[in-house]
């Protein structure tokens, strides 16, 4: 199975991901096994020095296929640190991510509070080059490092009655200035959720790194969701709680503006967002030199293999 993004139809040929990118994952795993760490991530996996020293960095395949790292780490949505795109890069360094634990509850056989080192023990990390499309109609191409969400959820022994999985971001106003704002458009803690079959799709990953390194705080350290066929806001950052439920859980942007952000929120170019068109997107960065890089948006963000999850649903209503 290949997880490399498919280029949109009218994409500039220089942006098409060359074949050696498909090899990246293999090289990535080889460098891990060369270090004697074949299939398990040691307890210290999240220590910056460890990941930095194990050769996780793939050679950049092409300058313009992958969004430059500096851009992906300085143009962010992370309202806990402010609503400007440059706020998170400026302010998220204050966040303490060690120690970190995740509380697992609800319809699971093994509820509890797990240290992140325990959650990652024995997990195979892989690189996935995914687009993330924001509902604001910009997109980036990011080499994430992570593992299938399904492998994580299954370790908690979900019960047959579980239908949804809900995620919660850290609530720590002392370190997250956006959570102290009286004028915030959203309520905290930030929450998101998926139907369990969406969560179990092999494309849905938990990311712990990007660009061969540990996730920077502004991108959701130490653990965030990446759901590549969905609008960016579904990809919740800095997760501290996972709960399995039988009822559809609330989600932050749906609570804030249910006419703009549906629970299902699939990337759907045929549905007009109340305030702007979803028919195209701006591939970032755009600059004086590479122009506006406006490309057509594709259904499911181009990841059509997820379509069967939504058979029979009206995706104009469930946008
Ligand atoms: N906790 C939390 N998670 C969040 C957000 C947020 O404000 N808070 N913003 C979302 C939105 S709108 C987008 S587009 C993506 C941006 O991820 P990136 O900054 O890594 O590109 O994160 C999503 N996850
Ligand atoms: Mo977004």
mmCIF file of C-alpha atoms and ligand atoms in Angstrom:
data_model
loop_
_atom_site.group_PDB
_atom_site.id
_atom_site.type_symbol
_atom_site.label_atom_id
_atom_site.label_comp_id
_atom_site.label_asym_id
_atom_site.label_seq_id
_atom_site.Cartn_x
_atom_site.Cartn_y
_atom_site.Cartn_z
ATOM 1 C CA UNK A 1 0.000 0.000 0.000
ATOM 2 C CA UNK A 2 1.295 3.413 -0.842
ATOM 3 C CA UNK A 3 0.463 6.425 1.232
ATOM 4 C CA UNK A 4 2.242 8.915 -0.929
ATOM 5 C CA UNK A 5 -0.085 11.699 -2.007
ATOM 6 C CA UNK A 6 -1.515 11.671 -5.469
ATOM 7 C CA UNK A 7 -0.875 14.854 -7.377
ATOM 8 C CA UNK A 8 -3.922 16.906 -8.294
ATOM 9 C CA UNK A 9 -4.709 16.796 -12.001
ATOM 10 C CA UNK A 10 -3.298 20.142 -13.010
ATOM 11 C CA UNK A 11 -0.299 20.067 -10.761
ATOM 12 C CA UNK A 12 2.998 21.417 -11.958
ATOM 13 C CA UNK A 13 5.153 18.442 -13.101
ATOM 14 C CA UNK A 14 7.967 19.529 -10.795
ATOM 15 C CA UNK A 15 5.631 18.950 -7.869
ATOM 16 C CA UNK A 16 4.937 15.318 -8.698
ATOM 17 C CA UNK A 17 6.453 13.176 -6.009
ATOM 18 C CA UNK A 18 9.306 11.206 -7.554
ATOM 19 C CA UNK A 19 9.493 7.498 -7.039
ATOM 20 C CA UNK A 20 12.332 7.619 -4.579
ATOM 21 C CA UNK A 21 9.961 9.178 -2.088
ATOM 22 C CA UNK A 22 8.118 5.870 -2.088
ATOM 23 C CA UNK A 23 11.355 4.405 -0.856
ATOM 24 C CA UNK A 24 11.542 6.799 2.023
ATOM 25 C CA UNK A 25 9.699 4.625 4.418
ATOM 26 C CA UNK A 26 11.919 1.672 3.676
ATOM 27 C CA UNK A 27 15.044 3.735 4.191
ATOM 28 C CA UNK A 28 13.550 5.099 7.331
ATOM 29 C CA UNK A 29 12.941 1.623 8.692
ATOM 30 C CA UNK A 30 16.396 0.487 7.576
ATOM 31 C CA UNK A 31 18.042 3.259 9.468
ATOM 32 C CA UNK A 32 16.102 2.183 12.506
ATOM 33 C CA UNK A 33 17.103 -1.457 12.154
ATOM 34 C CA UNK A 34 20.705 -0.481 11.497
ATOM 35 C CA UNK A 35 20.595 1.104 14.890
ATOM 36 C CA UNK A 36 19.344 -2.187 16.326
ATOM 37 C CA UNK A 37 15.843 -0.956 17.036
ATOM 38 C CA UNK A 38 13.964 -3.039 14.552
ATOM 39 C CA UNK A 39 10.338 -3.004 15.553
ATOM 40 C CA UNK A 40 10.074 -1.186 18.773
ATOM 41 C CA UNK A 41 10.475 2.336 19.898
ATOM 42 C CA UNK A 42 12.401 2.497 23.126
ATOM 43 C CA UNK A 43 10.911 4.215 26.116
ATOM 44 C CA UNK A 44 13.017 7.265 25.434
ATOM 45 C CA UNK A 45 11.660 7.587 21.887
ATOM 46 C CA UNK A 46 10.306 11.006 22.431
ATOM 47 C CA UNK A 47 13.494 12.544 23.601
ATOM 48 C CA UNK A 48 14.521 14.990 20.967
ATOM 49 C CA UNK A 49 18.087 13.820 20.911
ATOM 50 C CA UNK A 50 17.064 10.248 20.288
ATOM 51 C CA UNK A 51 14.993 10.905 17.200
ATOM 52 C CA UNK A 52 17.465 13.449 15.896
ATOM 53 C CA UNK A 53 20.327 10.988 16.188
ATOM 54 C CA UNK A 54 18.680 8.000 14.499
ATOM 55 C CA UNK A 55 18.704 9.293 10.968
ATOM 56 C CA UNK A 56 14.970 9.720 10.557
ATOM 57 C CA UNK A 57 15.410 12.619 8.207
ATOM 58 C CA UNK A 58 14.609 11.666 4.632
ATOM 59 C CA UNK A 59 16.320 13.521 1.853
ATOM 60 C CA UNK A 60 13.908 16.152 0.590
ATOM 61 C CA UNK A 61 12.660 14.630 -2.682
ATOM 62 C CA UNK A 62 11.865 17.820 -4.449
ATOM 63 C CA UNK A 63 11.951 21.370 -3.296
ATOM 64 C CA UNK A 64 8.361 22.157 -4.073
ATOM 65 C CA UNK A 65 6.536 18.871 -3.474
ATOM 66 C CA UNK A 66 7.012 19.041 0.268
ATOM 67 C CA UNK A 67 6.239 22.257 2.069
ATOM 68 C CA UNK A 68 9.460 23.719 3.461
ATOM 69 C CA UNK A 69 9.758 22.723 7.107
ATOM 70 C CA UNK A 70 10.190 26.259 8.321
ATOM 71 C CA UNK A 71 6.892 27.180 6.766
ATOM 72 C CA UNK A 72 4.964 24.237 8.218
ATOM 73 C CA UNK A 73 6.290 25.096 11.668
ATOM 74 C CA UNK A 74 5.582 28.823 11.564
ATOM 75 C CA UNK A 75 2.158 29.073 9.913
ATOM 76 C CA UNK A 76 -0.173 27.199 12.246
ATOM 77 C CA UNK A 77 -3.646 26.964 13.655
ATOM 78 C CA UNK A 78 -3.424 26.194 17.355
ATOM 79 C CA UNK A 79 -5.910 28.481 19.049
ATOM 80 C CA UNK A 80 -4.607 27.590 22.497
ATOM 81 C CA UNK A 81 -1.691 29.874 21.623
ATOM 82 C CA UNK A 82 -3.642 32.571 19.812
ATOM 83 C CA UNK A 83 -5.586 33.015 16.613
ATOM 84 C CA UNK A 84 -2.844 34.479 14.407
ATOM 85 C CA UNK A 85 -1.019 31.961 12.260
ATOM 86 C CA UNK A 86 2.319 33.005 13.726
ATOM 87 C CA UNK A 87 1.218 32.939 17.383
ATOM 88 C CA UNK A 88 1.806 29.198 17.951
ATOM 89 C CA UNK A 89 5.396 29.294 16.689
ATOM 90 C CA UNK A 90 6.081 32.233 18.984
ATOM 91 C CA UNK A 91 4.264 31.060 22.082
ATOM 92 C CA UNK A 92 4.124 27.256 22.073
ATOM 93 C CA UNK A 93 7.720 26.848 23.211
ATOM 94 C CA UNK A 94 6.385 27.538 26.731
ATOM 95 C CA UNK A 95 4.431 24.301 26.684
ATOM 96 C CA UNK A 96 5.844 21.520 28.855
ATOM 97 C CA UNK A 97 5.499 18.204 27.022
ATOM 98 C CA UNK A 98 7.504 16.024 29.390
ATOM 99 C CA UNK A 99 6.165 14.197 31.256
ATOM 100 C CA UNK A 100 3.049 13.455 29.198
ATOM 101 C CA UNK A 101 0.287 10.972 29.777
ATOM 102 C CA UNK A 102 -2.973 10.098 28.073
ATOM 103 C CA UNK A 103 -6.121 9.138 29.950
ATOM 104 C CA UNK A 104 -8.067 6.373 28.214
ATOM 105 C CA UNK A 105 -11.688 5.870 29.215
ATOM 106 C CA UNK A 106 -15.151 4.855 28.100
ATOM 107 C CA UNK A 107 -16.026 1.669 26.239
ATOM 108 C CA UNK A 108 -12.664 -0.072 26.508
ATOM 109 C CA UNK A 109 -11.477 -3.155 28.320
ATOM 110 C CA UNK A 110 -8.267 -1.469 29.459
ATOM 111 C CA UNK A 111 -8.995 2.035 30.663
ATOM 112 C CA UNK A 112 -6.289 3.921 32.501
ATOM 113 C CA UNK A 113 -3.721 6.651 32.408
ATOM 114 C CA UNK A 114 -0.812 5.763 30.170
ATOM 115 C CA UNK A 115 2.572 7.456 30.008
ATOM 116 C CA UNK A 116 3.404 8.376 26.446
ATOM 117 C CA UNK A 117 6.509 6.181 26.619
ATOM 118 C CA UNK A 118 4.246 3.199 27.340
ATOM 119 C CA UNK A 119 1.905 4.128 24.509
ATOM 120 C CA UNK A 120 4.823 4.190 22.089
ATOM 121 C CA UNK A 121 6.598 1.088 23.342
ATOM 122 C CA UNK A 122 6.679 -1.491 20.566
ATOM 123 C CA UNK A 123 5.114 0.809 18.004
ATOM 124 C CA UNK A 124 6.530 0.935 14.460
ATOM 125 C CA UNK A 125 6.996 4.508 13.421
ATOM 126 C CA UNK A 126 6.549 5.249 9.741
ATOM 127 C CA UNK A 127 6.828 8.268 7.570
ATOM 128 C CA UNK A 128 3.667 9.312 5.713
ATOM 129 C CA UNK A 129 3.725 12.171 3.270
ATOM 130 C CA UNK A 130 0.267 13.682 3.597
ATOM 131 C CA UNK A 131 -1.488 16.838 2.604
ATOM 132 C CA UNK A 132 -3.319 18.643 5.328
ATOM 133 C CA UNK A 133 -6.053 20.892 3.939
ATOM 134 C CA UNK A 134 -7.447 23.577 6.132
ATOM 135 C CA UNK A 135 -11.086 24.569 5.733
ATOM 136 C CA UNK A 136 -9.665 28.051 5.140
ATOM 137 C CA UNK A 137 -8.634 26.727 1.684
ATOM 138 C CA UNK A 138 -4.888 26.423 2.057
ATOM 139 C CA UNK A 139 -2.940 23.201 2.112
ATOM 140 C CA UNK A 140 0.544 21.937 2.843
ATOM 141 C CA UNK A 141 2.411 18.695 2.151
ATOM 142 C CA UNK A 142 4.082 17.386 5.276
ATOM 143 C CA UNK A 143 6.183 14.272 5.946
ATOM 144 C CA UNK A 144 4.665 13.076 9.220
ATOM 145 C CA UNK A 145 6.151 10.425 11.468
ATOM 146 C CA UNK A 146 3.553 8.347 13.203
ATOM 147 C CA UNK A 147 1.612 5.100 13.337
ATOM 148 C CA UNK A 148 -1.926 3.971 12.558
ATOM 149 C CA UNK A 149 -4.484 5.231 15.044
ATOM 150 C CA UNK A 150 -6.075 1.787 14.914
ATOM 151 C CA UNK A 151 -3.050 0.087 16.464
ATOM 152 C CA UNK A 152 -3.264 2.479 19.388
ATOM 153 C CA UNK A 153 -7.006 2.101 19.962
ATOM 154 C CA UNK A 154 -6.870 -1.673 19.712
ATOM 155 C CA UNK A 155 -4.405 -1.846 22.584
ATOM 156 C CA UNK A 156 -7.179 -0.577 24.852
ATOM 157 C CA UNK A 157 -9.505 -3.442 23.833
ATOM 158 C CA UNK A 158 -12.497 -1.495 22.519
ATOM 159 C CA UNK A 159 -15.853 -3.020 23.449
ATOM 160 C CA UNK A 160 -18.362 -4.025 20.790
ATOM 161 C CA UNK A 161 -20.632 -1.179 21.853
ATOM 162 C CA UNK A 162 -18.031 1.490 21.015
ATOM 163 C CA UNK A 163 -18.971 3.498 17.910
ATOM 164 C CA UNK A 164 -16.946 6.706 18.230
ATOM 165 C CA UNK A 165 -13.600 7.822 19.539
ATOM 166 C CA UNK A 166 -13.268 11.240 21.167
ATOM 167 C CA UNK A 167 -10.032 13.157 21.736
ATOM 168 C CA UNK A 168 -9.252 16.025 24.082
ATOM 169 C CA UNK A 169 -6.365 18.505 23.949
ATOM 170 C CA UNK A 170 -4.466 19.565 27.031
ATOM 171 C CA UNK A 171 -6.125 22.271 29.125
ATOM 172 C CA UNK A 172 -3.383 24.273 30.809
ATOM 173 C CA UNK A 173 -4.123 28.003 30.747
ATOM 174 C CA UNK A 174 -0.845 28.831 32.540
ATOM 175 C CA UNK A 175 1.024 27.674 29.462
ATOM 176 C CA UNK A 176 -1.617 28.273 26.798
ATOM 177 C CA UNK A 177 -2.422 31.974 26.549
ATOM 178 C CA UNK A 178 -5.307 31.439 24.125
ATOM 179 C CA UNK A 179 -7.119 29.547 26.881
ATOM 180 C CA UNK A 180 -6.983 32.664 29.054
ATOM 181 C CA UNK A 181 -8.558 34.914 26.426
ATOM 182 C CA UNK A 182 -12.004 36.328 27.176
ATOM 183 C CA UNK A 183 -12.678 36.807 23.487
ATOM 184 C CA UNK A 184 -12.000 33.252 22.352
ATOM 185 C CA UNK A 185 -14.265 32.020 19.571
ATOM 186 C CA UNK A 186 -13.930 28.441 20.790
ATOM 187 C CA UNK A 187 -14.302 26.729 24.156
ATOM 188 C CA UNK A 188 -11.515 24.791 25.840
ATOM 189 C CA UNK A 189 -10.388 22.131 26.092
ATOM 190 C CA UNK A 190 -10.410 21.553 22.334
ATOM 191 C CA UNK A 191 -12.254 18.331 21.475
ATOM 192 C CA UNK A 192 -12.581 16.259 18.299
ATOM 193 C CA UNK A 193 -13.946 12.852 17.396
ATOM 194 C CA UNK A 194 -14.242 10.275 14.651
ATOM 195 C CA UNK A 195 -16.615 7.430 14.010
ATOM 196 C CA UNK A 196 -14.704 4.261 14.917
ATOM 197 C CA UNK A 197 -14.542 2.978 11.333
ATOM 198 C CA UNK A 198 -13.040 6.309 10.236
ATOM 199 C CA UNK A 199 -10.532 6.044 13.068
ATOM 200 C CA UNK A 200 -9.655 2.490 12.008
ATOM 201 C CA UNK A 201 -8.954 3.455 8.398
ATOM 202 C CA UNK A 202 -5.240 2.809 7.759
ATOM 203 C CA UNK A 203 -4.750 6.378 6.526
ATOM 204 C CA UNK A 204 -5.635 7.833 9.945
ATOM 205 C CA UNK A 205 -2.478 8.225 12.014
ATOM 206 C CA UNK A 206 -1.232 9.444 15.336
ATOM 207 C CA UNK A 207 1.779 11.615 14.622
ATOM 208 C CA UNK A 208 4.713 12.092 16.975
ATOM 209 C CA UNK A 209 7.080 13.720 14.501
ATOM 210 C CA UNK A 210 7.451 15.553 11.228
ATOM 211 C CA UNK A 211 10.360 16.168 8.857
ATOM 212 C CA UNK A 212 12.290 13.396 10.584
ATOM 213 C CA UNK A 213 12.154 15.053 13.968
ATOM 214 C CA UNK A 214 9.992 15.140 17.059
ATOM 215 C CA UNK A 215 6.880 17.288 16.571
ATOM 216 C CA UNK A 216 7.463 20.926 17.389
ATOM 217 C CA UNK A 217 5.068 22.141 20.070
ATOM 218 C CA UNK A 218 3.217 24.401 17.621
ATOM 219 C CA UNK A 219 2.370 21.354 15.491
ATOM 220 C CA UNK A 220 0.806 19.467 18.385
ATOM 221 C CA UNK A 221 3.563 17.831 20.424
ATOM 222 C CA UNK A 222 3.885 15.258 21.671
ATOM 223 C CA UNK A 223 0.943 13.390 20.086
ATOM 224 C CA UNK A 224 -1.586 14.599 17.496
ATOM 225 C CA UNK A 225 -4.050 13.164 15.064
ATOM 226 C CA UNK A 226 -3.604 13.442 11.280
ATOM 227 C CA UNK A 227 -6.653 12.554 9.186
ATOM 228 C CA UNK A 228 -5.588 13.365 5.634
ATOM 229 C CA UNK A 229 -8.987 13.157 3.917
ATOM 230 C CA UNK A 230 -10.581 15.599 6.344
ATOM 231 C CA UNK A 231 -10.351 19.313 6.864
ATOM 232 C CA UNK A 232 -7.402 20.283 9.067
ATOM 233 C CA UNK A 233 -9.480 21.099 12.106
ATOM 234 C CA UNK A 234 -10.267 17.405 12.671
ATOM 235 C CA UNK A 235 -6.546 16.781 13.264
ATOM 236 C CA UNK A 236 -6.479 17.582 16.973
ATOM 237 C CA UNK A 237 -3.181 18.448 18.649
ATOM 238 C CA UNK A 238 -1.481 17.692 21.976
ATOM 239 C CA UNK A 239 -3.889 14.934 23.000
ATOM 240 C CA UNK A 240 -4.333 14.069 26.696
ATOM 241 C CA UNK A 241 -7.558 12.082 26.646
ATOM 242 C CA UNK A 242 -9.075 9.378 24.433
ATOM 243 C CA UNK A 243 -12.580 8.126 25.122
ATOM 244 C CA UNK A 244 -14.605 5.494 23.293
ATOM 245 C CA UNK A 245 -18.335 6.166 23.226
ATOM 246 C CA UNK A 246 -21.569 4.849 21.782
ATOM 247 C CA UNK A 247 -22.967 8.331 21.072
ATOM 248 C CA UNK A 248 -21.554 10.940 18.706
ATOM 249 C CA UNK A 249 -19.263 13.154 20.802
ATOM 250 C CA UNK A 250 -19.217 16.954 20.589
ATOM 251 C CA UNK A 251 -16.471 18.578 18.514
ATOM 252 C CA UNK A 252 -15.007 22.027 19.048
ATOM 253 C CA UNK A 253 -15.669 23.701 15.703
ATOM 254 C CA UNK A 254 -19.113 22.175 15.419
ATOM 255 C CA UNK A 255 -19.945 23.615 18.851
ATOM 256 C CA UNK A 256 -18.585 27.011 17.801
ATOM 257 C CA UNK A 257 -20.396 27.211 14.444
ATOM 258 C CA UNK A 258 -22.482 24.200 13.508
ATOM 259 C CA UNK A 259 -23.528 25.775 10.190
ATOM 260 C CA UNK A 260 -19.864 25.943 9.126
ATOM 261 C CA UNK A 261 -18.249 22.831 10.574
ATOM 262 C CA UNK A 262 -19.971 19.474 10.500
ATOM 263 C CA UNK A 263 -19.003 16.432 12.526
ATOM 264 C CA UNK A 264 -18.154 14.595 9.290
ATOM 265 C CA UNK A 265 -16.327 17.510 7.667
ATOM 266 C CA UNK A 266 -14.931 15.652 4.685
ATOM 267 C CA UNK A 267 -12.977 17.710 2.213
ATOM 268 C CA UNK A 268 -15.684 18.283 -0.401
ATOM 269 C CA UNK A 269 -15.046 20.750 -3.210
ATOM 270 C CA UNK A 270 -18.711 20.734 -4.220
ATOM 271 C CA UNK A 271 -19.922 22.136 -0.915
ATOM 272 C CA UNK A 272 -19.685 25.849 -0.404
ATOM 273 C CA UNK A 273 -18.481 26.856 3.042
ATOM 274 C CA UNK A 274 -20.865 29.600 4.243
ATOM 275 C CA UNK A 275 -18.086 32.170 3.887
ATOM 276 C CA UNK A 276 -16.015 30.929 0.956
ATOM 277 C CA UNK A 277 -15.722 28.401 -1.852
ATOM 278 C CA UNK A 278 -14.183 24.998 -1.254
ATOM 279 C CA UNK A 279 -13.543 24.364 -4.956
ATOM 280 C CA UNK A 280 -9.852 25.184 -4.889
ATOM 281 C CA UNK A 281 -7.005 25.606 -2.469
ATOM 282 C CA UNK A 282 -3.783 27.521 -2.194
ATOM 283 C CA UNK A 283 -0.777 25.236 -1.806
ATOM 284 C CA UNK A 284 1.511 26.934 0.674
ATOM 285 C CA UNK A 285 3.857 28.581 0.604
ATOM 286 C CA UNK A 286 2.878 30.846 -2.222
ATOM 287 C CA UNK A 287 5.172 33.725 -2.877
ATOM 288 C CA UNK A 288 6.162 36.305 -5.434
ATOM 289 C CA UNK A 289 8.331 33.650 -7.040
ATOM 290 C CA UNK A 290 6.081 30.634 -7.263
ATOM 291 C CA UNK A 291 2.832 32.533 -7.690
ATOM 292 C CA UNK A 292 -0.422 31.795 -5.993
ATOM 293 C CA UNK A 293 -0.267 28.022 -6.568
ATOM 294 C CA UNK A 294 -4.022 27.694 -6.689
ATOM 295 C CA UNK A 295 -5.004 24.087 -7.368
ATOM 296 C CA UNK A 296 -8.383 22.387 -7.574
ATOM 297 C CA UNK A 297 -9.504 20.746 -4.368
ATOM 298 C CA UNK A 298 -10.304 17.069 -4.683
ATOM 299 C CA UNK A 299 -13.015 15.038 -3.005
ATOM 300 C CA UNK A 300 -11.661 13.498 0.199
ATOM 301 C CA UNK A 301 -8.579 15.637 -0.398
ATOM 302 C CA UNK A 302 -7.654 13.110 -3.122
ATOM 303 C CA UNK A 303 -7.738 10.087 -0.784
ATOM 304 C CA UNK A 304 -10.648 8.417 -2.563
ATOM 305 C CA UNK A 305 -9.989 5.079 -0.898
ATOM 306 C CA UNK A 306 -11.998 6.302 2.088
ATOM 307 C CA UNK A 307 -15.194 6.768 0.047
ATOM 308 C CA UNK A 308 -16.761 3.481 1.205
ATOM 309 C CA UNK A 309 -16.819 4.794 4.779
ATOM 310 C CA UNK A 310 -19.512 7.232 3.704
ATOM 311 C CA UNK A 311 -21.674 5.107 1.411
ATOM 312 C CA UNK A 312 -25.291 6.153 1.713
ATOM 313 C CA UNK A 313 -24.503 9.393 3.537
ATOM 314 C CA UNK A 314 -25.391 12.725 2.046
ATOM 315 C CA UNK A 315 -22.049 14.487 2.088
ATOM 316 C CA UNK A 316 -23.651 17.768 1.152
ATOM 317 C CA UNK A 317 -25.404 17.712 4.504
ATOM 318 C CA UNK A 318 -22.578 15.941 6.304
ATOM 319 C CA UNK A 319 -19.999 18.387 5.057
HETATM 320 N N1 LIG B 1 -5.887 21.589 19.944
HETATM 321 C C1 LIG B 1 -6.004 22.105 18.727
HETATM 322 N N2 LIG B 1 -5.849 21.299 17.645
HETATM 323 C C2 LIG B 1 -5.949 21.822 16.388
HETATM 324 C C3 LIG B 1 -6.253 23.193 16.209
HETATM 325 C C4 LIG B 1 -6.395 24.019 17.363
HETATM 326 O O1 LIG B 1 -6.635 25.232 17.280
HETATM 327 N N3 LIG B 1 -6.246 23.439 18.592
HETATM 328 N N4 LIG B 1 -6.402 23.695 14.930
HETATM 329 C C5 LIG B 1 -6.748 22.734 13.866
HETATM 330 C C6 LIG B 1 -6.684 23.333 12.544
HETATM 331 S S1 LIG B 1 -7.922 24.433 12.135
HETATM 332 C C7 LIG B 1 -5.714 22.991 11.632
HETATM 333 S S2 LIG B 1 -5.778 23.559 10.033
HETATM 334 C C8 LIG B 1 -4.604 22.093 12.010
HETATM 335 C C9 LIG B 1 -3.264 22.771 11.708
HETATM 336 O O2 LIG B 1 -2.186 21.907 11.944
HETATM 337 P P1 LIG B 1 -0.686 22.400 11.689
HETATM 338 O O3 LIG B 1 -0.497 23.702 12.433
HETATM 339 O O4 LIG B 1 0.192 21.317 12.207
HETATM 340 O O5 LIG B 1 -0.534 22.611 10.214
HETATM 341 O O6 LIG B 1 -4.601 21.748 13.395
HETATM 342 C C10 LIG B 1 -5.899 21.463 13.933
HETATM 343 N N5 LIG B 1 -5.769 20.992 15.301
HETATM 344 MO MO1 LIG B 2 -7.916 24.607 9.799
#
